[in-house]
Coordinates of C-alpha atoms in Angstrom, one line a residue:
M1 CA 0.1 0.1 0.1
R2 CA 2.8 2.3 1.0
K3 CA 4.6 1.6 -2.5
I4 CA 1.3 2.0 -4.4
S5 CA 0.9 5.5 -2.5
F6 CA 4.7 6.4 -3.1
T7 CA 4.4 5.7 -6.8
L8 CA 1.0 7.6 -7.0
I9 CA 2.4 10.8 -5.4
S10 CA 5.6 10.7 -7.7
V11 CA 3.3 10.3 -10.9
V12 CA 1.1 13.4 -9.6
A13 CA 4.3 15.3 -8.8
F14 CA 5.8 14.5 -12.3
L15 CA 2.6 15.6 -14.0
C16 CA 2.5 18.6 -12.0
I17 CA 6.0 19.6 -13.1
I18 CA 4.9 18.8 -16.5
F19 CA 1.8 21.3 -16.3
I20 CA 4.0 24.1 -14.8
G21 CA 6.5 23.7 -17.4
L22 CA 3.9 23.7 -20.2
S23 CA 2.1 26.5 -18.4
Q24 CA 5.2 28.8 -18.4
A25 CA 6.1 28.1 -22.0
A26 CA 2.6 29.1 -22.8
I27 CA 3.1 32.5 -20.8
A28 CA 6.2 33.0 -22.8
R29 CA 4.8 33.0 -25.9
E30 CA 2.3 35.7 -24.7
F31 CA 2.7 39.3 -23.7
T32 CA 2.0 39.9 -20.2
V33 CA 1.6 42.6 -17.9
R34 CA 3.6 42.9 -14.4
G35 CA 2.7 45.7 -12.3
T36 CA 3.4 48.9 -14.4
K37 CA 5.6 47.2 -17.2
I38 CA 4.4 45.2 -20.4
F39 CA 6.6 42.2 -21.3
A40 CA 7.1 40.8 -24.8
P41 CA 6.9 36.9 -25.4
N42 CA 10.6 37.0 -25.2
G43 CA 10.4 38.0 -21.5
Q44 CA 11.9 41.6 -22.5
P45 CA 10.2 44.9 -21.3
F46 CA 7.9 45.9 -24.1
V47 CA 7.6 49.8 -24.8
M48 CA 5.2 50.7 -27.5
K49 CA 6.6 53.1 -30.3
G50 CA 4.3 53.5 -33.1
A51 CA 1.3 55.2 -34.9
N52 CA -2.6 55.3 -35.5
I53 CA -3.3 53.7 -38.9
G54 CA -6.5 53.4 -41.1
I55 CA -9.6 55.4 -41.4
W56 CA -9.1 57.5 -44.3
T57 CA -7.0 55.0 -46.5
D58 CA -6.0 51.3 -46.4
Q59 CA -2.6 50.9 -44.8
S60 CA -2.4 47.3 -45.1
S61 CA -0.4 47.1 -48.4
A62 CA 3.2 46.1 -48.8
K63 CA 4.5 49.6 -49.1
D64 CA 2.8 50.8 -45.9
V65 CA 4.0 47.7 -43.9
K66 CA 7.5 48.3 -45.3
F67 CA 7.5 51.8 -44.2
I68 CA 6.2 51.3 -40.8
K69 CA 8.0 48.4 -39.9
N70 CA 11.5 48.9 -41.6
V71 CA 11.7 52.7 -42.2
W72 CA 9.9 54.1 -39.2
K73 CA 10.8 51.0 -36.8
F74 CA 7.6 51.2 -35.3
N75 CA 6.5 47.9 -33.1
T76 CA 3.1 49.1 -33.0
V77 CA 0.2 50.0 -34.6
R78 CA -3.4 51.0 -33.8
L79 CA -6.3 50.5 -36.2
S80 CA -9.4 52.4 -35.8
L81 CA -12.6 50.6 -36.6
V82 CA -16.1 51.3 -36.9
L83 CA -19.1 48.7 -36.3
K84 CA -21.9 50.8 -37.7
P85 CA -23.1 49.5 -41.2
G86 CA -22.8 52.1 -44.5
S87 CA -19.6 53.7 -42.9
D88 CA -16.3 54.1 -45.2
P89 CA -14.9 50.8 -46.2
N90 CA -11.5 52.0 -45.0
W91 CA -12.7 51.4 -41.4
F92 CA -16.1 49.4 -41.5
V93 CA -15.6 46.2 -39.7
T94 CA -15.7 43.0 -41.9
D95 CA -13.6 39.7 -41.5
E96 CA -11.8 40.4 -44.5
L97 CA -10.5 44.0 -43.4
V98 CA -9.6 42.9 -40.1
D99 CA -7.9 39.5 -41.3
K100 CA -6.1 41.6 -43.9
Y101 CA -4.3 44.1 -41.4
V102 CA -3.6 41.2 -39.1
K103 CA -1.8 39.3 -41.5
A104 CA 0.2 42.3 -42.7
Y105 CA 1.5 43.5 -39.3
A106 CA 0.8 40.7 -36.6
G107 CA 1.4 38.0 -39.0
S108 CA 4.9 38.8 -40.7
N109 CA 8.3 39.3 -39.6
P110 CA 9.4 41.5 -37.6
K111 CA 5.9 41.0 -35.9
T112 CA 4.3 44.0 -35.1
V113 CA 1.7 44.6 -32.0
I114 CA -1.6 45.5 -34.2
M115 CA -4.2 47.2 -31.3
L116 CA -7.7 46.8 -32.6
E117 CA -10.4 49.5 -31.4
C118 CA -13.9 50.6 -32.1
H119 CA -14.2 54.1 -32.9
D120 CA -18.2 54.8 -33.3
H121 CA -18.9 56.7 -29.9
S122 CA -16.0 59.0 -29.1
G123 CA -16.8 61.2 -26.1
S124 CA -19.8 58.8 -25.1
F125 CA -20.5 55.0 -24.8
Y126 CA -21.9 52.1 -26.3
T127 CA -25.2 51.5 -24.7
K128 CA -28.4 49.6 -24.7
D129 CA -29.9 52.0 -27.0
S130 CA -27.0 53.5 -29.0
N131 CA -26.4 52.7 -32.7
P132 CA -23.9 50.6 -32.8
S133 CA -25.3 49.4 -29.2
L134 CA -23.6 47.8 -26.4
Q135 CA -24.9 44.3 -27.8
D136 CA -23.2 45.0 -31.1
L137 CA -19.7 45.6 -29.2
R138 CA -19.9 42.5 -27.1
N139 CA -20.5 40.4 -30.0
F140 CA -17.8 42.1 -31.9
W141 CA -15.2 41.6 -29.4
R142 CA -16.3 37.9 -28.5
K143 CA -15.9 37.2 -32.4
I144 CA -12.6 39.0 -32.4
A145 CA -11.3 37.2 -29.2
T146 CA -12.2 33.8 -30.5
R147 CA -10.7 34.6 -33.8
Y148 CA -7.3 35.8 -32.7
K149 CA -6.9 34.3 -29.2
N150 CA -3.8 32.5 -30.5
N151 CA -2.0 35.5 -31.8
P152 CA -0.7 37.6 -28.9
Y153 CA 0.4 40.3 -31.3
V154 CA -3.3 41.3 -31.4
W155 CA -4.3 43.6 -28.7
F156 CA -7.8 44.5 -27.9
N157 CA -8.5 48.2 -27.4
I158 CA -12.4 48.0 -26.3
M159 CA -13.3 51.4 -27.5
N160 CA -11.9 54.8 -28.4
E161 CA -12.3 57.7 -25.5
P162 CA -15.3 56.6 -23.7
G163 CA -17.6 59.4 -22.0
G164 CA -17.5 63.1 -22.1
T165 CA -18.2 64.8 -18.7
N166 CA -16.2 66.2 -16.1
K167 CA -16.6 63.6 -13.4
V168 CA -16.2 60.0 -14.3
E169 CA -19.1 57.8 -14.7
K170 CA -19.2 54.4 -13.2
Y171 CA -20.6 53.1 -16.7
W172 CA -17.0 53.2 -17.7
Y173 CA -16.2 50.5 -15.1
D174 CA -19.2 48.6 -15.6
M175 CA -18.8 48.5 -19.4
H176 CA -15.1 47.5 -19.6
K177 CA -15.7 44.9 -16.8
L178 CA -18.5 43.3 -19.1
L179 CA -16.3 43.1 -22.1
I180 CA -13.2 41.9 -20.1
Q181 CA -15.2 39.0 -19.0
D182 CA -16.5 38.4 -22.4
I183 CA -12.9 38.2 -24.1
R184 CA -11.6 36.1 -21.3
K185 CA -14.4 33.5 -21.5
A186 CA -13.5 33.3 -25.2
G187 CA -10.2 31.6 -24.1
A188 CA -8.3 34.9 -25.3
N189 CA -5.3 35.8 -23.2
N190 CA -4.5 39.0 -25.2
I191 CA -3.5 42.2 -23.8
I192 CA -6.7 44.6 -23.3
V193 CA -6.4 48.1 -23.3
V194 CA -8.9 50.6 -21.9
D195 CA -9.0 54.1 -23.0
G196 CA -9.3 57.3 -20.4
Y197 CA -12.3 59.0 -19.4
N198 CA -13.4 62.2 -21.1
F199 CA -12.3 61.7 -24.6
G200 CA -9.5 59.6 -23.4
S201 CA -8.0 62.9 -21.5
E202 CA -8.8 61.6 -18.0
D203 CA -9.2 65.7 -17.3
G204 CA -12.4 67.4 -15.9
N205 CA -10.5 70.7 -15.4
G206 CA -11.3 71.8 -18.9
T207 CA -9.0 72.5 -22.0
T208 CA -7.4 75.5 -20.5
K209 CA -6.6 74.5 -17.0
A210 CA -3.2 73.3 -16.0
N211 CA -4.2 72.0 -12.7
F212 CA -3.3 68.3 -11.4
I213 CA -5.9 65.8 -12.3
K214 CA -8.4 65.1 -9.6
D215 CA -9.4 61.5 -8.7
S216 CA -13.0 62.1 -9.2
T217 CA -12.3 63.1 -13.2
S218 CA -10.1 59.9 -13.7
A219 CA -11.3 56.7 -14.5
F220 CA -7.7 55.2 -14.1
L221 CA -7.3 56.6 -10.5
T222 CA -11.0 55.7 -9.5
Y223 CA -11.7 52.5 -11.0
G224 CA -8.4 51.3 -12.6
Q225 CA -7.3 48.8 -9.6
Q226 CA -10.8 47.6 -9.5
L227 CA -11.4 47.1 -13.2
L228 CA -7.7 45.4 -13.4
K229 CA -9.1 42.5 -10.5
T230 CA -11.8 41.7 -13.0
D231 CA -9.2 40.2 -15.4
P232 CA -8.0 36.8 -14.2
R233 CA -4.9 37.4 -16.4
R234 CA -4.3 40.9 -15.0
R235 CA -3.4 42.0 -18.6
V236 CA -5.1 45.1 -18.7
V237 CA -3.2 48.4 -20.2
F238 CA -4.6 51.9 -19.4
S239 CA -4.4 54.4 -22.6
L240 CA -4.3 58.1 -22.3
H241 CA -4.8 60.5 -25.0
T242 CA -3.0 63.6 -24.6
Y243 CA -4.7 66.6 -26.7
V244 CA -5.5 70.4 -25.3
N245 CA -5.9 69.4 -21.8
W246 CA -2.2 68.0 -21.6
N247 CA -0.7 71.3 -23.3
W248 CA 0.5 73.4 -20.2
N249 CA 3.3 71.8 -18.2
L250 CA 5.5 68.8 -17.8
D251 CA 4.3 68.6 -13.9
K252 CA 0.9 67.8 -14.7
L253 CA 1.7 64.8 -16.5
D254 CA 4.5 63.5 -14.5
N255 CA 2.2 63.8 -11.6
F256 CA -0.6 61.9 -13.0
V257 CA 1.7 59.0 -14.3
D258 CA 3.3 58.8 -11.1
R259 CA -0.3 58.5 -9.1
V260 CA -1.3 56.0 -11.9
Q261 CA 1.7 53.9 -11.4
K262 CA 1.4 54.1 -7.7
K263 CA -1.8 52.1 -8.2
G264 CA 0.1 49.3 -9.8
L265 CA -1.2 50.0 -13.2
A266 CA 0.4 49.8 -16.7
M267 CA -0.2 53.0 -18.7
I268 CA 0.6 54.0 -22.2
I269 CA -0.3 57.1 -24.3
G270 CA -2.6 55.9 -27.1
E271 CA -2.5 59.2 -29.0
Y272 CA -0.6 62.4 -29.0
A273 CA -0.3 64.9 -31.9
A274 CA 0.8 68.3 -33.2
T275 CA -2.9 69.6 -33.9
T276 CA -6.5 68.7 -32.8
G277 CA -6.9 68.2 -36.6
N278 CA -9.1 70.1 -39.2
S279 CA -12.5 68.9 -37.7
Q280 CA -11.5 70.3 -34.1
A281 CA -10.7 74.0 -34.8
D282 CA -7.0 72.9 -35.6
L283 CA -5.7 73.7 -32.1
D284 CA -1.8 73.5 -31.6
V285 CA -0.9 70.7 -29.1
T286 CA 2.6 70.7 -30.0
E287 CA 3.7 71.4 -26.4
A288 CA 1.5 68.4 -25.1
A289 CA 3.0 66.2 -27.9
R290 CA 6.6 67.1 -26.6
I291 CA 5.7 66.7 -22.8
S292 CA 4.1 63.4 -23.6
L293 CA 7.4 62.1 -25.4
A294 CA 9.3 63.5 -22.7
V295 CA 7.6 61.8 -19.7
A296 CA 7.2 58.7 -21.7
K297 CA 10.9 58.5 -22.3
K298 CA 11.5 58.9 -18.7
R299 CA 9.0 56.3 -17.6
G300 CA 9.2 53.9 -20.1
I301 CA 5.7 54.3 -21.3
G302 CA 4.8 53.4 -24.8
R303 CA 3.1 56.1 -27.1
L304 CA 1.6 56.1 -30.5
V305 CA 1.3 59.3 -32.5
W306 CA -1.9 60.2 -34.2
H307 CA -1.5 60.0 -37.2
Y308 CA 0.6 58.1 -39.7
W309 CA -2.0 59.5 -42.5
A310 CA -1.7 63.2 -42.8
W311 CA -5.5 63.7 -43.7
D312 CA -6.3 65.7 -40.5
W313 CA -3.2 67.9 -40.6
N314 CA -1.1 65.8 -38.3
A315 CA 1.7 65.3 -41.2
L316 CA 4.9 63.5 -40.6
A317 CA 6.6 64.4 -44.0
T318 CA 6.3 67.4 -46.4
S319 CA 5.5 67.6 -50.1
D320 CA 5.1 70.0 -52.8
T321 CA 1.2 69.9 -52.2
G322 CA 1.5 70.2 -48.2
G323 CA 1.8 67.9 -45.6
A324 CA 2.1 64.2 -46.3
S325 CA 2.1 60.8 -44.7
G326 CA 4.9 58.6 -42.9
D327 CA 5.4 56.8 -46.7
S328 CA 6.3 60.1 -48.2
T329 CA 9.9 60.3 -46.4
N330 CA 12.7 61.1 -49.1
K331 CA 14.9 58.5 -47.6
T332 CA 14.5 54.9 -47.0
N333 CA 17.5 53.7 -45.9
G334 CA 17.3 54.1 -42.2
S335 CA 19.2 57.9 -42.2
R336 CA 17.0 60.6 -41.4
P337 CA 14.8 62.1 -43.7
T338 CA 15.1 65.8 -44.7
N339 CA 11.4 66.2 -45.4
L340 CA 10.3 65.7 -42.1
T341 CA 7.5 68.1 -40.2
W342 CA 8.0 69.2 -36.7
L343 CA 6.0 66.4 -35.5
G344 CA 7.7 63.7 -38.0
E345 CA 11.1 64.8 -36.2
Q346 CA 9.9 64.1 -32.7
V347 CA 8.5 60.8 -34.2
W348 CA 11.5 59.7 -36.0
D349 CA 14.1 60.4 -33.4
D350 CA 11.9 58.6 -30.7
S351 CA 11.4 55.5 -32.7
H352 CA 15.2 55.5 -33.9
N353 CA 16.4 56.2 -30.3
L354 CA 18.2 59.4 -31.5
S355 CA 18.9 62.3 -29.2
E356 CA 17.8 65.9 -30.0
P357 CA 20.1 67.6 -32.4
K358 CA 22.3 70.1 -30.8
L359 CA 22.2 73.6 -32.3
G360 CA 24.5 75.6 -30.3
I361 CA 23.8 78.3 -27.5
S362 CA 20.6 80.0 -28.0
L363 CA 20.6 84.0 -27.8
N364 CA 18.5 85.6 -25.3
R365 CA 15.5 87.3 -27.0
F366 CA 14.6 89.7 -24.1
A367 CA 15.7 92.8 -26.1
W368 CA 14.6 91.8 -29.4
K369 CA 12.2 93.2 -31.6
A370 CA 10.7 91.9 -34.9
S371 CA 9.0 93.5 -38.0
S372 CA 8.1 92.2 -41.4
S373 CA 6.1 93.2 -44.3
G374 CA 3.0 91.5 -43.2
G375 CA 1.4 89.5 -40.4
N376 CA 2.1 89.6 -36.9
A377 CA 6.0 89.6 -36.5
A378 CA 6.0 89.8 -32.6
A379 CA 4.3 86.4 -32.6
A380 CA 7.5 84.8 -33.4
I381 CA 9.6 86.0 -30.6
D382 CA 6.9 85.9 -27.7
N383 CA 8.2 82.3 -26.4
D384 CA 4.6 81.1 -27.2
F385 CA 4.4 78.2 -29.7
R386 CA 0.7 78.7 -29.8
T387 CA 1.0 82.0 -31.7
Q388 CA 2.4 82.3 -35.2
F389 CA 3.8 85.0 -37.6
A390 CA 1.9 84.2 -40.9
I391 CA 1.7 85.9 -44.3
A392 CA -0.8 84.4 -46.6
N393 CA -0.5 84.2 -50.2
A394 CA 3.1 85.5 -49.7
S395 CA 5.6 86.2 -52.2
S396 CA 9.1 87.2 -52.9
S397 CA 8.7 90.7 -52.0
N398 CA 8.0 89.9 -48.2
W399 CA 10.3 89.8 -45.5
F400 CA 11.0 89.4 -41.7
A401 CA 13.2 90.8 -39.9
V402 CA 14.6 91.0 -36.3
D403 CA 16.6 93.8 -34.2
L404 CA 18.8 91.6 -31.7
G405 CA 19.0 95.0 -29.6
S406 CA 22.9 94.9 -30.0
S407 CA 25.6 93.5 -32.2
Q408 CA 25.8 89.9 -31.3
S409 CA 27.7 86.8 -32.6
F410 CA 25.8 83.9 -34.1
N411 CA 26.0 81.1 -37.1
R412 CA 22.7 79.6 -36.8
I413 CA 19.0 80.7 -37.5
V414 CA 15.8 78.4 -36.8
M415 CA 12.2 79.2 -37.9
D416 CA 10.6 76.7 -35.7
S417 CA 7.1 75.9 -37.4
R418 CA 5.6 73.3 -34.9
K419 CA 2.0 72.5 -36.0
A420 CA 2.6 74.2 -39.5
A421 CA 3.5 71.4 -41.9
S422 CA 3.0 73.2 -45.3
S423 CA 4.0 76.8 -44.8
F424 CA 7.7 77.0 -44.9
L425 CA 10.3 78.3 -47.2
R426 CA 12.1 75.9 -49.8
D427 CA 14.1 78.9 -51.0
Y428 CA 15.2 81.8 -48.9
Q429 CA 18.2 84.4 -48.4
V430 CA 19.6 85.4 -44.9
Y431 CA 21.1 88.7 -44.7
V432 CA 22.9 90.3 -41.6
S433 CA 23.7 94.0 -41.0
N434 CA 24.6 96.6 -38.1
T435 CA 22.4 99.1 -39.6
A436 CA 18.4 99.0 -40.0
K437 CA 18.8 101.1 -42.9
S438 CA 20.4 98.3 -45.0
K439 CA 19.6 94.9 -46.0
G440 CA 23.2 94.1 -45.5
K441 CA 25.4 91.1 -46.3
L442 CA 23.9 87.8 -47.8
V443 CA 25.3 85.1 -45.6
A444 CA 23.0 82.1 -46.8
S445 CA 21.2 81.4 -49.9
V446 CA 19.0 78.2 -49.3
K447 CA 17.7 76.0 -52.4
G448 CA 15.6 73.0 -51.9
N449 CA 14.8 72.9 -48.4
A450 CA 12.2 70.3 -47.4
V451 CA 12.2 70.2 -43.5
A452 CA 9.3 72.3 -41.9
R453 CA 11.3 73.4 -39.0
T454 CA 13.2 75.3 -41.3
Q455 CA 16.9 76.1 -40.1
V456 CA 20.2 77.1 -41.8
S457 CA 24.1 77.4 -40.3
F458 CA 26.8 79.6 -41.7
P459 CA 30.0 81.1 -40.8
T460 CA 29.9 82.9 -37.2
Q461 CA 28.6 86.5 -38.1
K462 CA 28.7 89.7 -35.7
A463 CA 25.6 91.8 -36.2
R464 CA 22.4 93.5 -34.9
Y465 CA 20.1 92.9 -37.7
I466 CA 18.9 89.5 -39.3
R467 CA 16.6 89.9 -42.2
I468 CA 14.9 86.6 -44.2
V469 CA 13.7 87.0 -47.7
P470 CA 11.7 84.2 -49.1
Q471 CA 12.2 82.9 -52.8
R472 CA 10.3 79.7 -53.0
F473 CA 7.5 78.4 -50.9
A474 CA 6.6 75.1 -49.6
K475 CA 3.8 74.8 -51.8
K476 CA 3.2 75.3 -55.3
S477 CA -0.2 76.9 -54.9
Q478 CA -1.6 78.8 -51.7
P479 CA 2.2 79.9 -51.0
D480 CA 1.6 80.6 -47.1
W481 CA 4.6 81.3 -45.0
S482 CA 4.2 80.8 -41.2
F483 CA 6.5 79.9 -38.2
A484 CA 5.9 80.0 -34.3
E485 CA 9.3 80.9 -33.1
F486 CA 12.6 82.6 -34.7
L487 CA 15.5 81.4 -32.8
V488 CA 19.3 82.4 -33.1
Y489 CA 22.1 80.4 -32.0
R490 CA 25.9 80.8 -31.7
A491 CA 28.5 78.2 -31.4
G492 CA 28.9 76.5 -28.4
T493 CA 27.1 74.0 -25.8
E494 CA 24.3 75.0 -23.7
R495 CA 25.3 75.1 -20.2
T496 CA 23.4 73.1 -17.5
I497 CA 21.6 75.4 -15.2
A498 CA 23.6 75.3 -11.8
G499 CA 22.3 75.2 -8.3
K500 CA 20.9 71.8 -7.3
N501 CA 20.6 72.8 -3.3
E502 CA 17.1 74.4 -3.0
L503 CA 16.9 77.0 -0.2
N504 CA 14.5 76.5 2.6
S505 CA 11.9 79.2 2.3
R506 CA 10.0 78.5 5.7
N507 CA 10.7 81.6 7.2
W508 CA 10.5 84.1 4.1
Q509 CA 8.2 86.7 3.1
A510 CA 6.8 87.7 -0.1
S511 CA 5.3 91.0 -1.5
A512 CA 4.3 92.3 -4.6
S513 CA 3.3 95.7 -6.3
R514 CA -0.4 94.6 -6.7
K515 CA -2.2 91.4 -5.6
G516 CA -5.7 90.0 -5.5
T517 CA -8.4 90.7 -2.6
W518 CA -8.2 87.3 -1.2
D519 CA -5.9 86.3 1.4
R520 CA -5.4 82.9 0.0
E521 CA -3.8 84.5 -3.1
A522 CA -1.4 86.8 -1.1
P523 CA 2.3 86.9 -2.3
D524 CA 3.3 84.3 0.6
M525 CA 1.4 81.5 -1.1
S526 CA 3.9 81.2 -3.8
I527 CA 6.7 80.1 -1.2
D528 CA 4.6 78.0 0.9
R529 CA 5.9 74.8 -1.0
N530 CA 1.9 74.0 -2.0
P531 CA 1.3 73.9 -5.6
D532 CA -2.3 74.1 -5.1
T533 CA -1.9 77.5 -3.4
R534 CA -0.7 80.5 -5.5
Y535 CA 0.1 84.2 -5.6
T536 CA -2.1 86.2 -8.0
S537 CA -2.0 90.1 -9.2
G538 CA -5.9 89.9 -9.4
D539 CA -5.6 92.0 -12.8
A540 CA -3.7 92.2 -15.9
I541 CA 0.0 92.4 -15.9
A542 CA 1.4 95.9 -16.3
N543 CA 5.0 97.1 -17.4
G544 CA 6.6 97.7 -13.8
D545 CA 4.9 95.1 -11.9
W546 CA 7.2 93.3 -9.5
F547 CA 7.3 90.3 -7.1
Q548 CA 9.7 90.4 -4.4
V549 CA 10.8 87.9 -1.9
D550 CA 12.8 88.5 1.3
M551 CA 14.9 85.5 2.4
R552 CA 15.8 87.0 5.8
S553 CA 19.5 87.0 5.2
P554 CA 21.8 87.1 2.2
Q555 CA 22.0 84.1 0.2
T556 CA 24.0 83.1 -3.0
V557 CA 21.7 82.5 -5.6
R558 CA 22.5 80.3 -8.8
A559 CA 19.0 79.8 -10.3
I560 CA 15.3 80.5 -9.8
V561 CA 12.1 78.6 -10.7
M562 CA 8.6 80.5 -11.1
N563 CA 5.8 77.8 -11.9
A564 CA 2.4 79.3 -12.9
G565 CA 1.1 75.9 -12.1
S566 CA -2.5 75.4 -12.9
S567 CA -2.7 79.3 -14.0
A568 CA -0.5 78.4 -16.9
D569 CA -1.0 81.5 -19.1
D570 CA -0.1 83.7 -15.9
Y571 CA 3.2 84.7 -16.5
P572 CA 5.2 88.0 -17.5
T573 CA 6.4 87.8 -21.2
R574 CA 9.4 89.6 -20.5
F575 CA 11.1 90.3 -17.2
E576 CA 14.2 91.3 -15.3
V577 CA 15.6 89.8 -12.0
Y578 CA 17.3 91.8 -9.5
V579 CA 19.1 90.5 -6.5
G580 CA 20.2 92.8 -3.5
N581 CA 20.2 93.9 0.1
N582 CA 18.2 96.8 0.0
P583 CA 14.5 96.1 -0.5
N584 CA 13.7 99.5 -2.2
Q585 CA 16.9 100.0 -4.3
F586 CA 18.6 97.6 -6.5
G587 CA 21.4 97.8 -9.3
K588 CA 21.7 96.3 -12.4
P589 CA 19.6 93.4 -13.3
V590 CA 21.0 89.9 -12.9
Y591 CA 19.2 88.3 -15.7
Q592 CA 16.6 89.2 -18.3
G593 CA 14.6 87.0 -20.2
L594 CA 11.1 85.7 -21.4
G595 CA 8.5 84.0 -19.3
S596 CA 6.9 80.7 -19.6
P597 CA 4.4 78.6 -17.6
V598 CA 7.5 77.0 -16.0
T599 CA 10.1 79.8 -15.9
T600 CA 13.7 78.4 -15.0
I601 CA 16.2 81.0 -14.7
G602 CA 19.9 80.2 -14.6
L603 CA 22.2 83.2 -13.7
N604 CA 25.4 83.5 -15.7
S605 CA 27.3 84.0 -12.3
P606 CA 26.0 83.8 -9.1
A607 CA 24.3 86.7 -7.3
R608 CA 24.3 87.4 -3.4
G609 CA 21.9 89.3 -1.6
R610 CA 18.8 89.1 0.9
Y611 CA 16.1 90.0 -1.6
I612 CA 15.0 89.0 -5.1
R613 CA 12.9 91.1 -7.3
V614 CA 11.2 90.1 -10.3
V615 CA 10.0 93.1 -12.5
N616 CA 7.8 92.3 -15.5
K617 CA 8.7 94.4 -18.7
Q618 CA 5.7 94.1 -21.1
D619 CA 1.9 94.7 -20.5
K620 CA 0.0 91.5 -20.7
K621 CA -4.0 90.8 -20.7
A622 CA -3.4 87.9 -18.4
W623 CA -3.0 88.1 -14.6
W624 CA 0.7 87.2 -13.0
S625 CA 0.3 84.2 -11.0
I626 CA 2.9 82.0 -9.2
H627 CA 2.2 78.8 -7.5
D628 CA 5.8 78.0 -6.7
F629 CA 8.7 80.1 -6.2
R630 CA 12.1 78.3 -5.5
V631 CA 15.7 79.2 -5.2
R632 CA 18.6 77.3 -5.5
A633 CA 21.9 77.9 -4.5

């Protein structure tokens, strides 16, 4: 009896070992999610880099696949689909359409993840009464789960951008729970992706707010952990879309990612772009794109650009007729194309693991003045990428000029296009002079430029005035000329802002030339180390307004940070910084510069004093608000 029992136990143990081994082998062939990270079938961390595809055209052709996999080096694509009959055949769901895309991307080497998503009800939900209905959605995902459960490179993105109110609805949780259960009952272990609430933004602050995300507006923070537990495989990934709501500062996104990851959730950015598109007012969201990439790279978060096709003005490349799609690059051998848009440059460098090109040392624009033959020249030197210098129906008689304020040395100019993909210069001339009355010396004559972010370098010049004269424009018809910012560089490497040791502001006192009527918005609120409180002027900023901090004793100052926080537009356009020991009398400014939502000021040399005064030097309709004022020594 003992011998039989021992034999039986041995057999059971052997079978368990085999079962465990087979289970581990099966898992090894699948994508998995462990905590905040996604892992590929080979067991290595998987960070998505790719693009949204489909909708306006068929992108399953051999040419498209070659460009996406081999030229752009994308490892993921996201395919938009609709369930409603009568829709455009390029994205209306049929077995043939989905099979074609899956075979093209997830069925050929190198295998590329293809994320399928349903796009019928952005900003709302599939419900019992909607068309298509919740039942239609359930039927679709049951079928897809059964059909592709043996292909781990097919991921299931339940629906695009659910919900559209400022407070997350429980229906977000209920609907996704139901679909997750349906998919797992079909035997599919594929990755499931759920989009954030309120058009994917997770933000209930409104599009003009930089406030940190509240739990009550975020589906991830409110229901994320609960939803993850409904999946027996724990393979749910949470996808954020970063458009206008995320256009303000890096801190907002960094804070949100930190809170989501602390809940043990794996997060990706499923859409980022340069513009909201021609159907959504064409709002500039290039700062949101820049911020998204910066945070994603630092945190190891996957990201997908919207869109590989240029139909809604989010072009990756340029052409003679305007912005062009990813398959229009003028190089396919792996080297960086020379006809990229601003967005195309960001995406290309990201997918090819390239660092941002070094341009030199940027000249301080505080004293600059801009002029032109038309358009708003000042918009090109205002440190705000949302405003643009633009001339419609431009010609070679037009010009743009900058007075640097004094004679300076430089060897490069940049006309930074940002979202403008088809209004750059193909041929142009650059002149420099030391007198406003003369066009001056020709230092560069550019021909055949195809990059939207136009730049040219030349032998170092010493001059006060720079003039750009166009010769030929990006498009053969409608020759528009526009760019967001004009920058000038000299040779060298930008120095790192010194001062890592932050001074303790506990006993400091702040004052200002004007302040709001509420005590909770007094100047001292800027130095309380609480980003949710602020100092505000309570009125439009005027030239000469000042903000001052008394550090109680002389300190050596190397750097200053003024953070406008959620009041992202409330900063001085131009300002000066003074450091001294007399609160009413200062010498020369230790710094002059342009403001931004988060203004980081690095002094050329350390300044010592008890008082720091920041003086606004230009009228502005916005208030002056400081949520956080910090000093580094």
